[in-house]
Amino acid sequence: MKIYNKYIAAIALSLVLTGCRAPMATVIKDEVKENLPQNFNQEEQQDANANSGTTPWRQFFTDPNLVSLIETALKNNQELLITLQEIEIAKSGVLAKKGKLTPTVSAGIGAGVKKAGRYTSEGAGDATTEIEPGREMPDPLGNFEGGLMANWEIDIWKKLRTEKEAAVAHYLSTVEGKNFVLSNLIEEVADNYYELLALDNQLDIIQQYIKLQERALEISKIQKEAAAATELAVKKFEAELAKSKASEYTIRQEITEKENQINALLGRYPQPIVRTKESFMSTMPQTVYTGIPSQLLANRPDIKQAELELKAAKLDVQAARKEFYPSLEISATLGLEAFKPSYLVKLPESMAYNLAGELAGPLINKSAIKANFQTADAKQIQSLYEYDKTILHAYLDVANLMSKVKNIDQYYQMKSQETKALDQSIDIANQLFKNSRADYLEVLLNQRDALDAKMELIEAKQKQLSTVVDIYKSLGGGWK
């Protein structure tokens, strides 16, 4: 009989193990990371020790007004505050998974009453049973109990520990997500600050141009009275003056909107933005050192976030695969139980306990488990593609911005030369117009060209400064 029971147990165990055969996860080669170039510009060798992405933002930005704005944004920005709560949610997820590794213990009390039918095995047994000599079993029968209950899933396949590791990886990814929000926030504040300074300088230029137009209009009126100019010239100068004043109001509106955009990033209601516009055109952009591409993997928070999400997805696949294996659960109860409250204190008669272990695994109808595994496997592949996409975009961002820095510097120099030449041409055209040696069209065209050149020169300075900020962020700077 013992040998027979052993055979039965062995057959049952083999059936369980056969039914719990688990599928394998999909394996994809990470070619994007493996083929990451050695340098951003293959024609130039970069110094790995010189990388502006590791410079703290307080050292990178030297304008005290900008530093103050960034400090306010880091305290009050709503998107950043939302991200901080996501970190707390992920931290709670780690605690929840960790809690599954330990037994669940609860305490409880209960009371009830039961009346069994007389012509049932239980009722007939109670009717013929005496609790004490000469004292029959009560009918109906009360039940009073109280004690401790414990339940514990033994992590024999390390499924629960794998789930905890996945939760930890997800938590760490939210931390890196917060760092990425920090980096983006600092970039946005700096870019908008430089755009605001550019608008301030453009407003000064348009106001200077308006004064120039007013003088030109006066001269044209004087020349008309002297029969040296026509009414057409006067009207042309009046139209140009009106156009310039209209542009002034447009720029003032853009300044208001830009100030409010910065205030929104700072998490506050509209108020003036403290700034010094006079030194804007003389501000020299920071020199940026890019290091080597492989440093992006360690410096950029979005890459580290994607890497941790990939790690969490792989662990989720492992945990889903282990759902196909049998699980071992142990349950136990210990307490006092009696049909009358006064009997609860009679020990050891009122003591009750229970200890049971259960090993069970799925055999048939495993569609839900298979679906969960397939979902986790697909998410793992998706996370790998997201990781590769993040690396590729990071590399291209730096490569494009490096090229932009060089070209925008050359563009700024050419615009400076153009502006100087047009300023000189304005003086010449005005002198010729006063002496009736040039008509009003030459004066207007020179003034318009000079205005456009100065406006474009200011935009070039803003792009020059903003591009340096963008490449600093693309190298992983701003969150330290």
Coordinates of C-alpha atoms in Angstrom, one line a residue:
M1 CA 0.0 0.0 0.0
K2 CA 2.9 2.4 0.9
I3 CA 4.5 1.7 -2.5
Y4 CA 1.2 2.3 -4.3
N5 CA 0.8 5.6 -2.5
K6 CA 4.3 6.7 -3.6
Y7 CA 3.5 5.8 -7.2
I8 CA 0.3 7.9 -7.0
A9 CA 2.2 10.8 -5.5
A10 CA 4.9 10.6 -8.2
I11 CA 2.3 10.5 -11.0
A12 CA 0.4 13.5 -9.5
L13 CA 3.6 15.5 -9.1
S14 CA 4.7 14.8 -12.7
L15 CA 1.3 15.9 -14.0
V16 CA 1.6 19.1 -12.0
L17 CA 5.1 19.8 -13.4
T18 CA 4.0 18.9 -16.9
G19 CA 1.1 21.2 -16.7
C20 CA 3.2 24.0 -15.4
R21 CA 5.7 24.1 -18.3
A22 CA 6.4 27.7 -18.9
P23 CA 7.1 29.5 -22.3
M24 CA 10.3 31.3 -22.9
A25 CA 10.7 35.1 -23.2
T26 CA 11.5 36.7 -26.5
V27 CA 15.2 37.7 -26.8
I28 CA 16.1 40.7 -29.0
K29 CA 19.6 41.9 -29.7
D30 CA 20.2 45.6 -28.6
E31 CA 22.0 46.7 -31.8
V32 CA 21.5 50.5 -31.2
K33 CA 23.5 50.5 -27.9
E34 CA 26.1 48.1 -29.2
N35 CA 26.7 50.2 -32.4
L36 CA 26.9 53.6 -30.6
P37 CA 29.6 55.7 -32.4
Q38 CA 32.8 56.5 -30.6
N39 CA 32.5 60.2 -31.3
F40 CA 29.8 62.7 -32.2
N41 CA 31.8 64.0 -35.1
Q42 CA 33.9 61.3 -36.7
E43 CA 36.4 63.9 -38.0
E44 CA 37.1 65.2 -34.5
Q45 CA 38.3 63.3 -31.4
Q46 CA 36.7 64.3 -28.2
D47 CA 38.2 64.5 -24.8
A48 CA 36.3 62.1 -22.5
N49 CA 37.4 64.1 -19.4
A50 CA 35.8 67.4 -20.7
N51 CA 32.0 67.1 -20.6
S52 CA 29.8 70.1 -19.8
G53 CA 26.9 67.7 -19.0
T54 CA 28.5 67.0 -15.6
T55 CA 28.7 70.7 -14.7
P56 CA 26.1 71.7 -12.0
W57 CA 23.6 74.2 -13.3
R58 CA 24.6 76.9 -10.7
Q59 CA 28.1 76.9 -12.2
F60 CA 26.9 76.8 -15.8
F61 CA 24.5 79.8 -15.6
T62 CA 26.2 83.0 -14.4
D63 CA 23.3 85.5 -14.7
P64 CA 22.0 86.1 -11.1
N65 CA 18.5 87.0 -12.3
L66 CA 18.3 83.7 -14.3
V67 CA 19.6 81.7 -11.3
S68 CA 17.0 83.2 -9.1
L69 CA 14.2 82.3 -11.6
I70 CA 15.5 78.7 -11.8
E71 CA 15.5 78.4 -8.0
T72 CA 11.9 79.6 -7.8
A73 CA 10.9 77.1 -10.6
L74 CA 12.5 74.2 -8.8
K75 CA 10.4 75.0 -5.7
N76 CA 7.0 75.7 -7.3
N77 CA 6.7 74.1 -10.7
Q78 CA 3.5 72.0 -10.8
E79 CA 4.9 69.4 -13.3
L80 CA 7.9 68.8 -11.0
L81 CA 5.6 68.5 -8.0
I82 CA 3.4 66.0 -9.8
T83 CA 6.5 64.0 -10.7
L84 CA 7.6 63.9 -7.1
Q85 CA 4.2 62.3 -6.2
E86 CA 4.8 59.7 -8.9
I87 CA 8.0 58.8 -7.0
E88 CA 6.0 58.4 -3.8
I89 CA 3.5 56.1 -5.6
A90 CA 6.3 54.0 -7.0
K91 CA 7.9 53.8 -3.5
S92 CA 4.6 52.5 -2.1
G93 CA 4.6 49.9 -4.8
V94 CA 8.0 48.6 -3.6
L95 CA 6.7 48.4 0.0
A96 CA 3.6 46.5 -1.3
K97 CA 5.7 43.9 -3.1
K98 CA 8.1 43.6 -0.2
G99 CA 5.2 42.9 2.1
K100 CA 4.2 39.8 0.1
L101 CA 7.5 38.2 1.1
T102 CA 6.5 38.0 4.7
P103 CA 3.5 36.2 6.3
T104 CA 0.2 37.9 6.7
V105 CA -1.0 37.8 10.3
S106 CA -4.4 39.0 11.4
A107 CA -6.5 38.8 14.5
G108 CA -10.2 38.3 14.8
I109 CA -13.1 37.4 16.9
G110 CA -16.5 35.9 16.0
A111 CA -19.8 34.7 17.3
G112 CA -22.6 32.7 15.7
V113 CA -25.3 30.1 16.2
K114 CA -26.1 27.0 14.3
K115 CA -29.1 24.6 14.3
A116 CA -28.5 21.3 12.5
G117 CA -31.4 19.2 11.3
R118 CA -32.3 16.4 13.7
Y119 CA -32.3 13.7 11.0
T120 CA -28.8 14.5 9.7
S121 CA -25.5 12.9 10.8
E122 CA -24.5 16.1 12.5
G123 CA -27.8 16.6 14.2
A124 CA -28.2 13.0 15.3
G125 CA -24.6 13.0 16.6
D126 CA -25.2 16.2 18.7
A127 CA -28.5 14.8 20.1
T128 CA -26.7 11.7 21.4
T129 CA -23.7 13.5 22.8
E130 CA -23.3 14.7 26.3
I131 CA -21.0 17.6 27.1
E132 CA -20.9 16.5 30.7
P133 CA -22.5 13.5 32.4
G134 CA -26.2 14.1 32.3
R135 CA -26.0 17.3 30.3
E136 CA -26.9 17.2 26.6
M137 CA -25.4 19.2 23.8
P138 CA -27.2 22.6 23.5
D139 CA -29.6 23.0 20.6
P140 CA -29.2 25.4 18.8
L141 CA -25.5 25.3 19.2
G142 CA -23.6 28.6 19.7
N143 CA -20.1 29.3 18.6
F144 CA -17.7 31.9 20.0
E145 CA -14.1 32.2 18.8
G146 CA -11.1 34.4 18.8
G147 CA -7.5 34.1 17.8
L148 CA -4.7 34.7 15.2
M149 CA -4.7 33.7 11.6
A150 CA -1.6 33.6 9.4
N151 CA -1.1 33.0 5.7
W152 CA 2.3 32.8 3.9
E153 CA 3.2 32.0 0.3
I154 CA 6.6 30.4 0.3
D155 CA 8.7 32.1 -2.5
I156 CA 10.1 28.8 -3.8
W157 CA 10.6 30.1 -7.3
K158 CA 11.7 33.6 -6.3
K159 CA 8.6 35.0 -8.0
L160 CA 7.8 37.4 -5.3
R161 CA 11.4 38.6 -5.0
T162 CA 11.4 39.1 -8.8
E163 CA 8.3 41.2 -8.5
K164 CA 9.9 43.3 -5.8
E165 CA 13.0 43.8 -7.9
A166 CA 10.8 45.0 -10.8
A167 CA 9.1 47.4 -8.4
V168 CA 12.4 48.8 -7.3
A169 CA 13.6 49.3 -10.9
H170 CA 10.3 51.1 -11.6
Y171 CA 10.8 53.3 -8.5
L172 CA 14.4 54.2 -9.6
S173 CA 13.1 55.0 -13.1
T174 CA 10.7 57.5 -11.6
V175 CA 13.6 59.1 -9.8
E176 CA 15.4 59.5 -13.1
G177 CA 12.2 60.8 -14.6
K178 CA 12.2 63.5 -12.0
N179 CA 15.8 64.3 -12.9
F180 CA 14.7 64.6 -16.6
V181 CA 11.9 66.9 -15.6
L182 CA 14.4 69.0 -13.7
S183 CA 16.7 69.2 -16.7
N184 CA 13.8 70.2 -19.1
L185 CA 12.5 72.7 -16.6
I186 CA 15.9 74.5 -16.3
E187 CA 16.2 74.5 -20.1
E188 CA 12.7 76.0 -20.5
V189 CA 13.3 78.7 -18.0
A190 CA 16.7 79.7 -19.5
D191 CA 15.4 79.6 -23.1
N192 CA 12.3 81.7 -22.3
Y193 CA 14.5 84.1 -20.3
Y194 CA 16.8 84.7 -23.2
E195 CA 13.8 85.1 -25.5
L196 CA 12.4 87.8 -23.2
L197 CA 15.7 89.7 -23.2
A198 CA 15.7 89.5 -27.0
L199 CA 12.2 90.9 -27.1
D200 CA 13.3 93.7 -24.8
N201 CA 16.1 94.6 -27.1
Q202 CA 13.9 94.4 -30.2
L203 CA 11.5 96.8 -28.5
D204 CA 14.4 99.3 -28.0
I205 CA 15.4 98.9 -31.6
I206 CA 11.8 99.6 -32.9
Q207 CA 11.5 102.6 -30.6
Q208 CA 14.8 104.0 -32.0
Y209 CA 13.5 103.3 -35.5
I210 CA 10.3 105.2 -34.7
K211 CA 12.3 108.2 -33.6
L212 CA 14.3 108.0 -36.9
Q213 CA 11.0 107.8 -38.9
E214 CA 9.6 110.8 -37.0
R215 CA 12.7 112.8 -38.0
A216 CA 12.5 111.6 -41.6
L217 CA 8.8 112.6 -41.7
E218 CA 9.6 116.1 -40.4
I219 CA 12.3 116.5 -43.1
S220 CA 10.0 115.3 -45.8
K221 CA 7.4 117.9 -44.7
I222 CA 10.0 120.7 -44.7
Q223 CA 11.2 119.6 -48.2
K224 CA 7.6 119.6 -49.4
E225 CA 7.1 123.1 -48.3
A226 CA 10.3 124.0 -50.1
A227 CA 9.1 122.2 -53.2
A228 CA 12.0 119.8 -52.9
A229 CA 9.7 116.8 -52.2
T230 CA 6.1 115.7 -53.0
E231 CA 3.1 114.8 -51.0
L232 CA 3.7 111.2 -52.0
A233 CA 7.0 111.1 -50.0
V234 CA 5.3 112.6 -46.9
K235 CA 2.6 109.9 -47.1
K236 CA 5.1 107.1 -47.5
F237 CA 7.0 108.3 -44.4
E238 CA 3.7 108.5 -42.5
A239 CA 2.8 105.0 -43.5
E240 CA 6.2 103.6 -42.5
L241 CA 5.9 105.4 -39.1
A242 CA 2.4 103.9 -38.5
K243 CA 3.7 100.5 -39.4
S244 CA 6.6 100.8 -36.9
K245 CA 4.3 101.9 -34.1
A246 CA 2.0 98.9 -34.8
S247 CA 5.1 96.6 -34.6
E248 CA 5.9 98.2 -31.2
Y249 CA 2.5 97.1 -29.8
T250 CA 3.0 93.6 -31.2
I251 CA 6.4 93.3 -29.4
R252 CA 4.9 94.6 -26.2
Q253 CA 2.2 91.9 -26.3
E254 CA 4.9 89.2 -26.9
I255 CA 6.8 90.5 -23.9
T256 CA 3.7 90.2 -21.7
E257 CA 3.0 86.7 -22.9
K258 CA 6.6 85.6 -22.5
E259 CA 6.7 87.0 -18.9
N260 CA 3.5 85.1 -18.1
Q261 CA 5.0 81.9 -19.7
I262 CA 8.0 82.2 -17.4
N263 CA 5.7 82.9 -14.4
A264 CA 3.7 79.7 -15.3
L265 CA 7.0 77.7 -15.2
L266 CA 7.7 79.3 -11.8
G267 CA 4.2 78.2 -10.6
R268 CA 3.0 81.7 -9.7
Y269 CA 0.6 84.4 -10.9
P270 CA 1.7 87.1 -13.4
Q271 CA 4.3 89.5 -12.1
P272 CA 7.3 91.4 -13.5
I273 CA 10.3 89.3 -14.4
V274 CA 13.5 90.9 -13.0
R275 CA 16.1 91.1 -15.7
T276 CA 18.9 93.3 -17.1
K277 CA 18.5 93.8 -20.8
E278 CA 21.4 96.2 -21.4
S279 CA 24.1 93.5 -21.4
F280 CA 22.2 91.0 -23.5
M281 CA 24.0 91.7 -26.8
S282 CA 27.4 91.6 -25.2
T283 CA 26.8 88.3 -23.4
M284 CA 29.2 85.6 -24.5
P285 CA 27.8 82.0 -24.7
Q286 CA 29.4 79.3 -22.6
T287 CA 32.0 77.1 -24.2
V288 CA 30.5 73.6 -24.3
Y289 CA 32.5 70.3 -24.2
T290 CA 30.6 67.3 -25.4
G291 CA 32.8 64.4 -24.2
I292 CA 32.1 61.0 -25.9
P293 CA 28.7 59.5 -26.8
S294 CA 29.0 56.6 -24.3
Q295 CA 28.8 59.2 -21.5
L296 CA 25.2 59.9 -22.5
L297 CA 24.2 56.5 -21.1
A298 CA 25.4 57.7 -17.6
N299 CA 24.6 61.4 -17.8
R300 CA 21.2 61.7 -19.4
P301 CA 18.3 61.0 -17.1
D302 CA 15.9 60.0 -19.8
I303 CA 18.3 57.3 -21.0
K304 CA 18.7 56.0 -17.5
Q305 CA 15.0 56.1 -17.0
A306 CA 14.4 54.1 -20.2
E307 CA 17.1 51.6 -19.1
L308 CA 15.5 51.0 -15.7
E309 CA 12.1 50.7 -17.3
L310 CA 13.6 48.0 -19.6
K311 CA 15.0 46.2 -16.6
A312 CA 11.6 46.4 -14.8
A313 CA 9.9 45.0 -17.9
K314 CA 12.3 42.1 -18.1
L315 CA 11.7 41.3 -14.5
D316 CA 8.0 41.4 -15.1
V317 CA 8.4 38.8 -17.8
Q318 CA 10.3 36.6 -15.4
A319 CA 7.6 37.0 -12.7
A320 CA 4.8 36.3 -15.3
R321 CA 6.7 33.2 -16.4
K322 CA 6.9 31.9 -12.9
E323 CA 3.1 32.0 -12.6
F324 CA 3.1 28.7 -14.6
Y325 CA 4.9 27.0 -11.7
P326 CA 3.2 25.5 -8.6
S327 CA 2.8 27.8 -5.6
L328 CA 3.3 26.7 -2.0
E329 CA 1.1 28.4 0.6
I330 CA 1.0 27.7 4.4
S331 CA -1.9 28.8 6.5
A332 CA -2.3 28.5 10.2
T333 CA -4.7 29.5 12.9
L334 CA -4.4 29.6 16.7
G335 CA -7.1 30.7 19.2
L336 CA -9.9 29.8 21.5
E337 CA -13.3 28.4 20.5
A338 CA -16.4 27.3 22.5
F339 CA -20.1 27.2 22.2
K340 CA -20.4 29.3 25.4
P341 CA -18.4 32.4 26.2
S342 CA -17.6 31.2 29.8
Y343 CA -16.0 28.1 28.4
L344 CA -13.4 30.1 26.4
V345 CA -11.2 30.4 29.5
K346 CA -11.2 26.7 30.1
L347 CA -7.8 25.6 28.9
P348 CA -6.6 23.5 27.1
E349 CA -10.1 22.3 26.2
S350 CA -11.1 25.5 24.4
M351 CA -7.8 25.9 22.5
A352 CA -8.1 25.4 18.7
Y353 CA -5.4 25.4 16.0
N354 CA -4.9 24.6 12.4
L355 CA -1.9 24.2 10.2
A356 CA -2.0 23.4 6.5
G357 CA 0.2 23.5 3.5
E358 CA -0.9 23.6 -0.1
L359 CA 1.1 23.0 -3.3
A360 CA -0.9 23.9 -6.4
G361 CA -0.2 24.7 -9.9
P362 CA -2.3 25.4 -13.1
L363 CA -3.1 22.4 -15.3
I364 CA -5.9 23.4 -17.7
N365 CA -7.5 26.7 -18.8
K366 CA -4.3 28.7 -18.4
S367 CA -5.4 31.4 -20.9
A368 CA -5.3 34.2 -18.3
I369 CA -1.8 33.3 -17.3
K370 CA -0.7 32.9 -20.9
A371 CA -2.2 36.3 -21.7
N372 CA -0.4 38.0 -18.8
F373 CA 2.9 36.5 -19.9
Q374 CA 2.4 37.5 -23.5
T375 CA 1.5 41.0 -22.4
A376 CA 4.6 41.2 -20.2
D377 CA 6.7 39.9 -23.0
A378 CA 5.4 42.4 -25.5
K379 CA 6.0 45.2 -23.0
Q380 CA 9.5 44.0 -22.6
I381 CA 10.1 44.3 -26.4
Q382 CA 8.4 47.7 -26.4
S383 CA 10.6 48.9 -23.6
L384 CA 13.7 47.8 -25.5
Y385 CA 12.6 49.8 -28.5
E386 CA 11.9 52.8 -26.3
Y387 CA 15.4 52.5 -24.8
D388 CA 17.0 52.3 -28.3
K389 CA 14.9 55.3 -29.5
T390 CA 16.0 57.4 -26.5
I391 CA 19.7 56.6 -27.1
L392 CA 19.4 57.4 -30.9
H393 CA 17.5 60.6 -30.3
A394 CA 20.0 61.7 -27.6
Y395 CA 22.9 61.1 -30.0
L396 CA 21.2 63.0 -32.8
D397 CA 20.3 65.9 -30.5
V398 CA 23.9 66.4 -29.5
A399 CA 25.2 66.0 -33.1
N400 CA 22.7 68.5 -34.5
L401 CA 23.2 71.0 -31.8
M402 CA 27.0 70.8 -32.2
S403 CA 26.6 71.7 -35.8
K404 CA 24.1 74.4 -34.9
V405 CA 26.5 76.1 -32.4
K406 CA 29.2 76.4 -35.1
N407 CA 26.8 77.7 -37.8
I408 CA 24.9 80.1 -35.5
D409 CA 28.3 81.7 -34.5
Q410 CA 29.1 82.3 -38.1
Y411 CA 25.6 83.6 -38.8
Y412 CA 25.9 86.0 -35.9
Q413 CA 29.2 87.4 -37.2
M414 CA 27.8 87.9 -40.7
K415 CA 24.7 89.6 -39.3
S416 CA 27.0 91.9 -37.2
Q417 CA 28.9 93.0 -40.3
E418 CA 25.6 93.5 -42.2
T419 CA 24.2 95.7 -39.4
K420 CA 27.3 97.9 -39.3
A421 CA 27.2 98.4 -43.0
L422 CA 23.5 99.3 -43.1
D423 CA 23.9 101.7 -40.2
Q424 CA 26.5 103.6 -42.2
S425 CA 24.2 103.5 -45.3
I426 CA 21.4 105.1 -43.3
D427 CA 23.5 108.1 -42.4
I428 CA 24.6 108.4 -46.0
A429 CA 21.1 108.1 -47.3
N430 CA 19.8 110.7 -44.8
Q431 CA 22.5 113.2 -45.8
L432 CA 21.7 112.7 -49.5
F433 CA 18.0 113.1 -48.9
K434 CA 18.5 116.3 -47.0
N435 CA 20.6 117.6 -50.0
S436 CA 18.0 116.3 -52.5
R437 CA 20.5 114.0 -54.0
A438 CA 18.4 110.8 -53.0
D439 CA 14.7 110.2 -53.1
Y440 CA 12.5 109.0 -50.2
L441 CA 12.5 105.4 -51.5
E442 CA 16.2 105.0 -51.0
V443 CA 15.9 106.3 -47.5
L444 CA 13.0 104.0 -46.6
L445 CA 14.6 100.9 -48.1
N446 CA 17.9 101.6 -46.2
Q447 CA 16.0 102.1 -42.9
R448 CA 13.9 99.0 -43.4
D449 CA 16.9 96.9 -44.3
A450 CA 18.8 98.2 -41.2
L451 CA 15.8 97.5 -38.9
D452 CA 15.4 93.9 -40.3
A453 CA 19.2 93.3 -39.9
K454 CA 19.2 94.5 -36.3
M455 CA 16.1 92.4 -35.4
E456 CA 17.7 89.4 -37.0
L457 CA 21.0 90.1 -35.1
I458 CA 19.1 90.1 -31.8
E459 CA 17.4 86.8 -32.8
A460 CA 20.8 85.4 -33.7
K461 CA 22.1 86.3 -30.2
Q462 CA 19.1 84.7 -28.6
K463 CA 19.6 81.5 -30.7
Q464 CA 23.3 81.5 -29.9
L465 CA 22.6 81.5 -26.1
S466 CA 19.6 79.2 -26.3
T467 CA 21.5 76.6 -28.4
V468 CA 24.2 76.4 -25.8
V469 CA 21.5 75.8 -23.1
D470 CA 19.9 73.1 -25.3
I471 CA 23.2 71.3 -25.9
Y472 CA 23.9 71.5 -22.2
K473 CA 20.6 69.8 -21.5
S474 CA 21.2 67.3 -24.3
L475 CA 24.5 66.2 -22.7
G476 CA 22.6 65.4 -19.5
G477 CA 23.2 68.7 -17.7
G478 CA 20.8 70.6 -15.5
W479 CA 19.6 68.1 -12.9
K480 CA 22.6 67.9 -10.7

